[in-house]
Amino acid sequence: MVYPFICFYLLLLDGFKLTQQEIQSYSFSQNPLHLKKSSSSSTGNNKTVTISVMEGDSVALNTGVTEILTDDLILWTFRLYNSETRIAEIYKQISSIYDKENNVRFRDRLLIDEQTGSLTITNINKLHSGLYKVQIINGDVKHKSFSVAVYGLLTVPVISDSPRNLSISERSSQQNCSLVCSAVNVGHVTLSWYRGHSLLSSISVSDLSSSLSLPLEIECLDDSYSCAVSYSFTNKTKHLNITDLCQTCSDGQPVSVKPLILATVILLLLLVVSVLAMKMFCHSRSYKEAPQETNSDFCGRSRLY
């Protein structure tokens, strides 16, 4: 009874229609920023898992089966838009992978676990984004779907002066330090400035962009500032520790060269004025000499006792 049912089910495979839940889970191709690294939803015996992954990584799609029996059938298909393709299967405990002549997209990238039927995609790229479906037939029929979104590699953002390169003396004369953080050849990312764990500002792009920039003005530089370019599940961060871009902070306060020089000059002028005033005062006084015991006053003259 099992074998005729399996044959009939395989004949109907090409006409199999996605459920509404699967269509909703497949909407990542229109708005991938709403994906999480891994999430799941289910309708009846059909479960959909959403996975976000970076190019070049490996992804394991787990069936949840602990052991495959002799008459069990594990069938994997890949669906992109309106096209569904059989890519791997296990029947009579014999595994088959269809990644050669008829499916160049997955060539030498598919591995199937002969004990559980789980499928692994190695060295994944953007061509592998789509809906993966496994049908588990062992007297009962179970379905499980994986909505996989593959993202491009992130590079560390670049921090530079803004809006133009200034000399150190010119930077010292400015009250604030202007910086810009940039990321190139990115899409579906968020670019953010942080101070410690606190978000200062951010900007997002929902499609491909050749360049993304975010300015920042600070009074002085300490080691708590950083800029990050991120997907919803991973990021690359650049810490602002280049001291020639801004003046460094002292105890959390800006170090300003001009006020320090001005204060030093004022102190020197006060000292000179005090000395001159003392000399003028001493010259304006006259003391008479006497044979009594004397003691010198602050002008250097003898005082009578």
mmCIF file of C-alpha atoms in Angstrom:
data_model
loop_
_atom_site.group_PDB
_atom_site.id
_atom_site.type_symbol
_atom_site.label_atom_id
_atom_site.label_comp_id
_atom_site.label_asym_id
_atom_site.label_seq_id
_atom_site.Cartn_x
_atom_site.Cartn_y
_atom_site.Cartn_z
ATOM 1 C CA MET A 1 0.000 0.000 0.000
ATOM 2 C CA VAL A 2 2.817 2.417 0.700
ATOM 3 C CA TYR A 3 4.633 2.068 -2.643
ATOM 4 C CA PRO A 4 1.628 2.919 -4.951
ATOM 5 C CA PHE A 5 0.847 5.911 -2.759
ATOM 6 C CA ILE A 6 4.452 7.139 -3.099
ATOM 7 C CA CYS A 7 4.390 6.813 -6.910
ATOM 8 C CA PHE A 8 1.108 8.666 -7.146
ATOM 9 C CA TYR A 9 2.419 11.432 -4.884
ATOM 10 C CA LEU A 10 5.568 11.901 -6.986
ATOM 11 C CA LEU A 11 3.431 12.308 -10.139
ATOM 12 C CA LEU A 12 1.565 15.139 -8.469
ATOM 13 C CA LEU A 13 4.761 16.846 -7.278
ATOM 14 C CA ASP A 14 5.133 19.159 -10.277
ATOM 15 C CA GLY A 15 1.637 20.499 -9.716
ATOM 16 C CA PHE A 16 2.096 21.058 -5.996
ATOM 17 C CA LYS A 17 1.035 24.571 -4.903
ATOM 18 C CA LEU A 18 2.498 26.587 -2.058
ATOM 19 C CA THR A 19 0.287 27.310 0.917
ATOM 20 C CA GLN A 20 -0.478 30.911 1.841
ATOM 21 C CA GLN A 21 1.867 30.616 4.839
ATOM 22 C CA GLU A 22 4.767 29.601 2.561
ATOM 23 C CA ILE A 23 4.030 32.471 0.185
ATOM 24 C CA GLN A 24 4.195 34.901 3.101
ATOM 25 C CA SER A 25 7.456 33.410 4.348
ATOM 26 C CA TYR A 26 8.890 33.673 0.822
ATOM 27 C CA SER A 27 8.306 37.448 0.745
ATOM 28 C CA PHE A 28 11.933 37.947 1.897
ATOM 29 C CA SER A 29 12.908 38.481 -1.746
ATOM 30 C CA GLN A 30 10.930 41.723 -1.644
ATOM 31 C CA ASN A 31 11.946 42.952 1.805
ATOM 32 C CA PRO A 32 14.928 41.053 3.271
ATOM 33 C CA LEU A 33 15.605 43.599 6.031
ATOM 34 C CA HIS A 34 12.762 42.119 8.066
ATOM 35 C CA LEU A 35 14.447 38.712 8.261
ATOM 36 C CA LYS A 36 15.934 37.377 11.434
ATOM 37 C CA LYS A 37 18.812 34.945 11.589
ATOM 38 C CA SER A 38 16.446 32.076 12.340
ATOM 39 C CA SER A 39 12.702 32.055 12.976
ATOM 40 C CA SER A 40 9.857 29.675 12.361
ATOM 41 C CA SER A 41 6.107 29.484 11.866
ATOM 42 C CA SER A 42 3.776 26.571 11.205
ATOM 43 C CA THR A 43 0.373 25.746 9.745
ATOM 44 C CA GLY A 44 -0.920 22.240 10.401
ATOM 45 C CA ASN A 45 1.951 19.832 9.816
ATOM 46 C CA ASN A 46 3.834 22.337 7.651
ATOM 47 C CA LYS A 47 6.595 24.322 9.382
ATOM 48 C CA THR A 48 8.507 27.229 7.826
ATOM 49 C CA VAL A 49 11.932 28.288 9.127
ATOM 50 C CA THR A 50 13.457 31.597 8.024
ATOM 51 C CA ILE A 51 17.261 31.722 7.840
ATOM 52 C CA SER A 52 19.604 34.621 7.060
ATOM 53 C CA VAL A 53 23.185 33.806 6.124
ATOM 54 C CA MET A 54 26.320 35.394 4.675
ATOM 55 C CA GLU A 55 27.834 34.464 1.328
ATOM 56 C CA GLY A 56 30.459 31.719 1.613
ATOM 57 C CA ASP A 57 28.958 30.138 4.739
ATOM 58 C CA SER A 58 27.391 26.693 5.058
ATOM 59 C CA VAL A 59 23.729 26.203 5.979
ATOM 60 C CA ALA A 60 22.165 23.070 7.486
ATOM 61 C CA LEU A 61 18.450 22.503 6.832
ATOM 62 C CA ASN A 62 17.308 19.992 9.452
ATOM 63 C CA THR A 63 14.390 17.611 8.899
ATOM 64 C CA GLY A 64 13.896 16.855 12.595
ATOM 65 C CA VAL A 65 14.000 13.124 11.789
ATOM 66 C CA THR A 66 16.181 10.986 14.058
ATOM 67 C CA GLU A 67 16.302 7.845 11.906
ATOM 68 C CA ILE A 68 15.192 6.974 8.370
ATOM 69 C CA LEU A 69 13.511 3.579 7.925
ATOM 70 C CA THR A 70 13.701 1.408 4.799
ATOM 71 C CA ASP A 71 10.433 2.553 3.206
ATOM 72 C CA ASP A 72 10.749 6.241 4.178
ATOM 73 C CA LEU A 73 11.016 8.879 1.495
ATOM 74 C CA ILE A 74 12.810 12.203 2.081
ATOM 75 C CA LEU A 75 12.396 14.574 -0.854
ATOM 76 C CA TRP A 76 14.042 18.019 -1.101
ATOM 77 C CA THR A 77 12.956 20.692 -3.590
ATOM 78 C CA PHE A 78 14.072 24.280 -4.252
ATOM 79 C CA ARG A 79 11.549 26.897 -5.313
ATOM 80 C CA LEU A 80 12.435 30.313 -6.730
ATOM 81 C CA TYR A 81 9.576 32.466 -8.017
ATOM 82 C CA ASN A 82 7.345 30.008 -9.952
ATOM 83 C CA SER A 83 9.952 27.333 -10.582
ATOM 84 C CA GLU A 84 10.334 24.291 -8.313
ATOM 85 C CA THR A 85 13.216 21.837 -8.767
ATOM 86 C CA ARG A 86 13.991 18.520 -7.098
ATOM 87 C CA ILE A 87 17.516 18.726 -5.651
ATOM 88 C CA ALA A 88 17.953 15.692 -3.358
ATOM 89 C CA GLU A 89 16.159 12.652 -1.971
ATOM 90 C CA ILE A 90 16.534 9.500 0.087
ATOM 91 C CA TYR A 91 14.435 6.416 -0.738
ATOM 92 C CA LYS A 92 14.996 2.819 0.316
ATOM 93 C CA GLN A 93 17.876 4.286 2.374
ATOM 94 C CA ILE A 94 19.631 5.272 -0.869
ATOM 95 C CA SER A 95 20.523 8.955 -1.218
ATOM 96 C CA SER A 96 20.551 10.889 -4.483
ATOM 97 C CA ILE A 97 21.658 14.463 -5.161
ATOM 98 C CA TYR A 98 20.574 16.236 -8.350
ATOM 99 C CA ASP A 99 23.202 18.970 -8.675
ATOM 100 C CA LYS A 100 24.996 18.049 -11.879
ATOM 101 C CA GLU A 101 23.550 18.093 -15.369
ATOM 102 C CA ASN A 102 20.100 19.480 -14.606
ATOM 103 C CA ASN A 103 20.930 21.819 -11.742
ATOM 104 C CA VAL A 104 24.161 23.773 -12.183
ATOM 105 C CA ARG A 105 23.138 26.218 -9.450
ATOM 106 C CA PHE A 106 23.975 23.707 -6.692
ATOM 107 C CA ARG A 107 26.870 21.888 -8.311
ATOM 108 C CA ASP A 108 29.136 20.270 -5.680
ATOM 109 C CA ARG A 109 27.444 22.241 -2.886
ATOM 110 C CA LEU A 110 24.815 19.818 -1.551
ATOM 111 C CA LEU A 111 25.294 17.220 1.185
ATOM 112 C CA ILE A 112 22.519 15.007 2.574
ATOM 113 C CA ASP A 113 22.685 13.160 5.873
ATOM 114 C CA GLU A 114 21.767 9.532 5.208
ATOM 115 C CA GLN A 115 20.559 9.001 8.776
ATOM 116 C CA THR A 116 18.339 12.067 9.235
ATOM 117 C CA GLY A 117 17.790 13.339 5.686
ATOM 118 C CA SER A 118 18.971 16.839 6.653
ATOM 119 C CA LEU A 119 20.400 18.903 3.791
ATOM 120 C CA THR A 120 23.557 21.051 3.969
ATOM 121 C CA ILE A 121 24.414 23.745 1.404
ATOM 122 C CA THR A 122 28.125 24.602 1.389
ATOM 123 C CA ASN A 123 29.798 27.774 0.065
ATOM 124 C CA ILE A 124 26.400 29.398 -0.336
ATOM 125 C CA ASN A 125 25.846 32.478 -2.538
ATOM 126 C CA LYS A 126 22.990 34.788 -3.517
ATOM 127 C CA LEU A 127 21.820 32.399 -6.247
ATOM 128 C CA HIS A 128 20.793 30.036 -3.454
ATOM 129 C CA SER A 129 18.284 32.444 -1.894
ATOM 130 C CA GLY A 130 14.822 30.924 -2.102
ATOM 131 C CA LEU A 131 12.368 28.490 -0.571
ATOM 132 C CA TYR A 132 13.560 24.956 0.279
ATOM 133 C CA LYS A 133 10.920 22.331 0.968
ATOM 134 C CA VAL A 134 11.306 18.837 2.389
ATOM 135 C CA GLN A 135 8.565 16.189 2.217
ATOM 136 C CA ILE A 136 8.853 13.345 4.696
ATOM 137 C CA ILE A 137 6.714 10.325 3.745
ATOM 138 C CA ASN A 138 6.679 7.413 6.166
ATOM 139 C CA GLY A 139 3.065 6.287 6.218
ATOM 140 C CA ASP A 140 2.194 9.876 7.043
ATOM 141 C CA VAL A 141 3.160 12.952 4.997
ATOM 142 C CA LYS A 142 4.937 15.885 6.646
ATOM 143 C CA HIS A 143 6.194 19.102 5.106
ATOM 144 C CA LYS A 144 8.829 21.528 6.301
ATOM 145 C CA SER A 145 9.960 24.697 4.512
ATOM 146 C CA PHE A 146 13.079 26.869 4.821
ATOM 147 C CA SER A 147 13.078 30.429 3.537
ATOM 148 C CA VAL A 148 16.780 31.187 2.998
ATOM 149 C CA ALA A 149 18.117 34.708 2.354
ATOM 150 C CA VAL A 150 21.786 35.097 1.425
ATOM 151 C CA TYR A 151 23.502 38.438 2.069
ATOM 152 C CA GLY A 152 26.714 39.856 0.604
ATOM 153 C CA LEU A 153 29.890 40.075 2.661
ATOM 154 C CA LEU A 154 30.307 43.113 4.913
ATOM 155 C CA THR A 155 33.519 45.152 4.946
ATOM 156 C CA VAL A 156 34.743 47.266 7.858
ATOM 157 C CA PRO A 157 33.515 50.895 7.481
ATOM 158 C CA VAL A 158 35.983 53.754 6.950
ATOM 159 C CA ILE A 159 36.193 56.815 9.243
ATOM 160 C CA SER A 160 37.625 60.059 7.847
ATOM 161 C CA ASP A 161 37.557 63.848 8.194
ATOM 162 C CA SER A 162 34.521 65.783 7.085
ATOM 163 C CA PRO A 163 34.035 67.851 5.020
ATOM 164 C CA ARG A 164 37.694 68.331 4.089
ATOM 165 C CA ASN A 165 41.134 67.418 5.337
ATOM 166 C CA LEU A 166 42.453 69.942 7.851
ATOM 167 C CA SER A 167 45.866 70.458 9.362
ATOM 168 C CA ILE A 168 46.388 69.775 13.075
ATOM 169 C CA SER A 169 46.577 73.528 13.809
ATOM 170 C CA GLU A 170 43.327 74.127 11.941
ATOM 171 C CA ARG A 171 41.659 71.312 13.862
ATOM 172 C CA SER A 172 42.861 72.846 17.130
ATOM 173 C CA SER A 173 41.144 76.116 16.257
ATOM 174 C CA GLN A 174 37.782 74.416 15.689
ATOM 175 C CA GLN A 175 35.333 74.010 18.529
ATOM 176 C CA ASN A 176 33.944 70.690 17.195
ATOM 177 C CA CYS A 177 35.490 67.812 15.272
ATOM 178 C CA SER A 178 33.598 66.748 12.111
ATOM 179 C CA LEU A 179 33.863 63.118 11.007
ATOM 180 C CA VAL A 180 32.163 60.864 8.459
ATOM 181 C CA CYS A 181 31.764 57.083 8.417
ATOM 182 C CA SER A 182 31.445 55.418 5.000
ATOM 183 C CA ALA A 183 30.640 51.968 3.628
ATOM 184 C CA VAL A 184 30.892 51.101 -0.075
ATOM 185 C CA ASN A 185 29.263 48.422 -2.251
ATOM 186 C CA VAL A 186 26.593 47.643 0.331
ATOM 187 C CA GLY A 187 22.875 46.969 0.252
ATOM 188 C CA HIS A 188 20.122 46.238 2.782
ATOM 189 C CA VAL A 189 22.341 47.506 5.624
ATOM 190 C CA THR A 190 22.283 50.009 8.483
ATOM 191 C CA LEU A 191 25.194 52.363 9.163
ATOM 192 C CA SER A 192 25.397 53.611 12.774
ATOM 193 C CA TRP A 193 27.517 55.758 15.115
ATOM 194 C CA TYR A 194 27.864 54.596 18.732
ATOM 195 C CA ARG A 195 29.391 55.969 21.901
ATOM 196 C CA GLY A 196 29.947 52.923 24.048
ATOM 197 C CA HIS A 197 26.693 50.973 23.739
ATOM 198 C CA SER A 198 24.583 54.100 23.112
ATOM 199 C CA LEU A 199 23.331 54.723 19.573
ATOM 200 C CA LEU A 200 24.096 58.290 18.420
ATOM 201 C CA SER A 201 22.728 58.190 14.859
ATOM 202 C CA SER A 202 22.010 55.745 12.050
ATOM 203 C CA ILE A 203 20.961 55.500 8.417
ATOM 204 C CA SER A 204 19.547 52.520 6.496
ATOM 205 C CA VAL A 205 19.327 51.535 2.841
ATOM 206 C CA SER A 206 16.807 48.992 1.552
ATOM 207 C CA ASP A 207 18.407 48.340 -1.839
ATOM 208 C CA LEU A 208 21.843 48.222 -3.411
ATOM 209 C CA SER A 209 23.929 51.354 -2.947
ATOM 210 C CA SER A 210 27.427 52.083 -4.190
ATOM 211 C CA SER A 211 28.198 54.201 -1.121
ATOM 212 C CA LEU A 212 26.622 55.031 2.228
ATOM 213 C CA SER A 213 27.897 57.839 4.506
ATOM 214 C CA LEU A 214 26.955 59.119 7.971
ATOM 215 C CA PRO A 215 28.459 62.317 9.487
ATOM 216 C CA LEU A 216 29.190 62.978 13.154
ATOM 217 C CA GLU A 217 30.338 66.021 15.128
ATOM 218 C CA ILE A 218 32.084 65.602 18.480
ATOM 219 C CA GLU A 219 34.000 67.919 20.799
ATOM 220 C CA CYS A 220 36.911 65.577 21.378
ATOM 221 C CA LEU A 221 38.069 62.037 20.831
ATOM 222 C CA ASP A 222 38.066 59.158 23.297
ATOM 223 C CA ASP A 223 38.127 55.398 22.780
ATOM 224 C CA SER A 224 34.362 54.943 23.219
ATOM 225 C CA TYR A 225 33.277 56.046 19.710
ATOM 226 C CA SER A 226 32.676 53.487 16.973
ATOM 227 C CA CYS A 227 30.924 53.112 13.622
ATOM 228 C CA ALA A 228 29.174 49.898 12.539
ATOM 229 C CA VAL A 229 27.689 48.621 9.276
ATOM 230 C CA SER A 230 25.222 45.839 9.973
ATOM 231 C CA TYR A 231 22.612 43.413 8.793
ATOM 232 C CA SER A 232 19.919 42.293 11.228
ATOM 233 C CA PHE A 233 22.059 39.306 12.246
ATOM 234 C CA THR A 234 25.692 40.456 11.993
ATOM 235 C CA ASN A 235 27.871 43.571 11.738
ATOM 236 C CA LYS A 236 31.339 44.984 11.112
ATOM 237 C CA THR A 237 32.600 47.683 13.506
ATOM 238 C CA LYS A 238 35.357 50.321 13.294
ATOM 239 C CA HIS A 239 36.496 51.945 16.560
ATOM 240 C CA LEU A 240 37.524 55.611 16.457
ATOM 241 C CA ASN A 241 41.053 55.547 17.867
ATOM 242 C CA ILE A 242 42.943 57.595 15.273
ATOM 243 C CA THR A 243 44.225 60.551 17.300
ATOM 244 C CA ASP A 244 45.178 62.717 14.331
ATOM 245 C CA LEU A 245 41.513 63.113 13.363
ATOM 246 C CA CYS A 246 40.429 64.919 16.528
ATOM 247 C CA GLN A 247 41.858 66.225 19.775
ATOM 248 C CA THR A 248 41.836 63.722 22.599
ATOM 249 C CA CYS A 249 39.682 64.135 25.682
ATOM 250 C CA SER A 250 41.055 64.500 29.218
ATOM 251 C CA ASP A 251 38.824 63.082 31.977
ATOM 252 C CA GLY A 252 35.950 63.206 29.556
ATOM 253 C CA GLN A 253 36.463 66.933 28.829
ATOM 254 C CA PRO A 254 37.849 68.563 25.681
ATOM 255 C CA VAL A 255 41.474 69.601 25.686
ATOM 256 C CA SER A 256 41.676 73.097 24.176
ATOM 257 C CA VAL A 257 45.093 74.503 23.319
ATOM 258 C CA LYS A 258 44.142 78.188 22.917
ATOM 259 C CA PRO A 259 42.592 78.692 26.400
ATOM 260 C CA LEU A 260 45.627 77.002 27.973
ATOM 261 C CA ILE A 261 48.034 79.357 26.166
ATOM 262 C CA LEU A 262 45.891 82.384 27.059
ATOM 263 C CA ALA A 263 45.830 81.442 30.744
ATOM 264 C CA THR A 264 49.634 81.060 30.770
ATOM 265 C CA VAL A 265 50.131 84.499 29.189
ATOM 266 C CA ILE A 266 47.801 86.147 31.728
ATOM 267 C CA LEU A 267 49.695 84.577 34.641
ATOM 268 C CA LEU A 268 53.019 85.833 33.247
ATOM 269 C CA LEU A 269 51.645 89.365 32.810
ATOM 270 C CA LEU A 270 50.340 89.391 36.383
ATOM 271 C CA LEU A 271 53.744 88.291 37.647
ATOM 272 C CA VAL A 272 55.564 91.057 35.711
ATOM 273 C CA VAL A 273 53.107 93.716 36.903
ATOM 274 C CA SER A 274 53.539 92.564 40.509
ATOM 275 C CA VAL A 275 57.342 92.802 40.294
ATOM 276 C CA LEU A 276 57.218 96.293 38.755
ATOM 277 C CA ALA A 277 54.743 97.495 41.359
ATOM 278 C CA MET A 278 56.980 96.215 44.151
ATOM 279 C CA LYS A 279 60.019 98.007 42.760
ATOM 280 C CA MET A 280 58.146 101.272 42.388
ATOM 281 C CA PHE A 281 56.896 101.008 45.939
ATOM 282 C CA CYS A 282 60.377 100.339 47.310
ATOM 283 C CA HIS A 283 61.918 103.278 45.456
ATOM 284 C CA SER A 284 59.210 105.626 46.732
ATOM 285 C CA ARG A 285 60.140 105.017 50.336
ATOM 286 C CA SER A 286 63.193 106.313 52.097
ATOM 287 C CA TYR A 287 64.567 105.112 55.376
ATOM 288 C CA LYS A 288 66.998 106.796 57.703
ATOM 289 C CA GLU A 289 69.985 104.833 58.867
ATOM 290 C CA ALA A 290 70.354 104.414 62.641
ATOM 291 C CA PRO A 291 72.881 102.612 64.884
ATOM 292 C CA GLN A 292 70.098 100.567 66.528
ATOM 293 C CA GLU A 293 69.472 96.938 65.665
ATOM 294 C CA THR A 294 67.991 96.664 62.299
ATOM 295 C CA ASN A 295 66.086 94.150 60.316
ATOM 296 C CA SER A 296 65.488 94.154 56.568
ATOM 297 C CA ASP A 297 62.023 94.750 55.195
ATOM 298 C CA PHE A 298 60.670 93.325 51.956
ATOM 299 C CA CYS A 299 62.339 96.167 50.000
ATOM 300 C CA GLY A 300 65.798 95.108 51.207
ATOM 301 C CA ARG A 301 66.233 98.177 53.437
ATOM 302 C CA SER A 302 67.053 98.143 57.141
ATOM 303 C CA ARG A 303 64.265 98.751 59.610
ATOM 304 C CA LEU A 304 65.041 100.502 62.969
ATOM 305 C CA TYR A 305 64.117 98.930 66.300
#
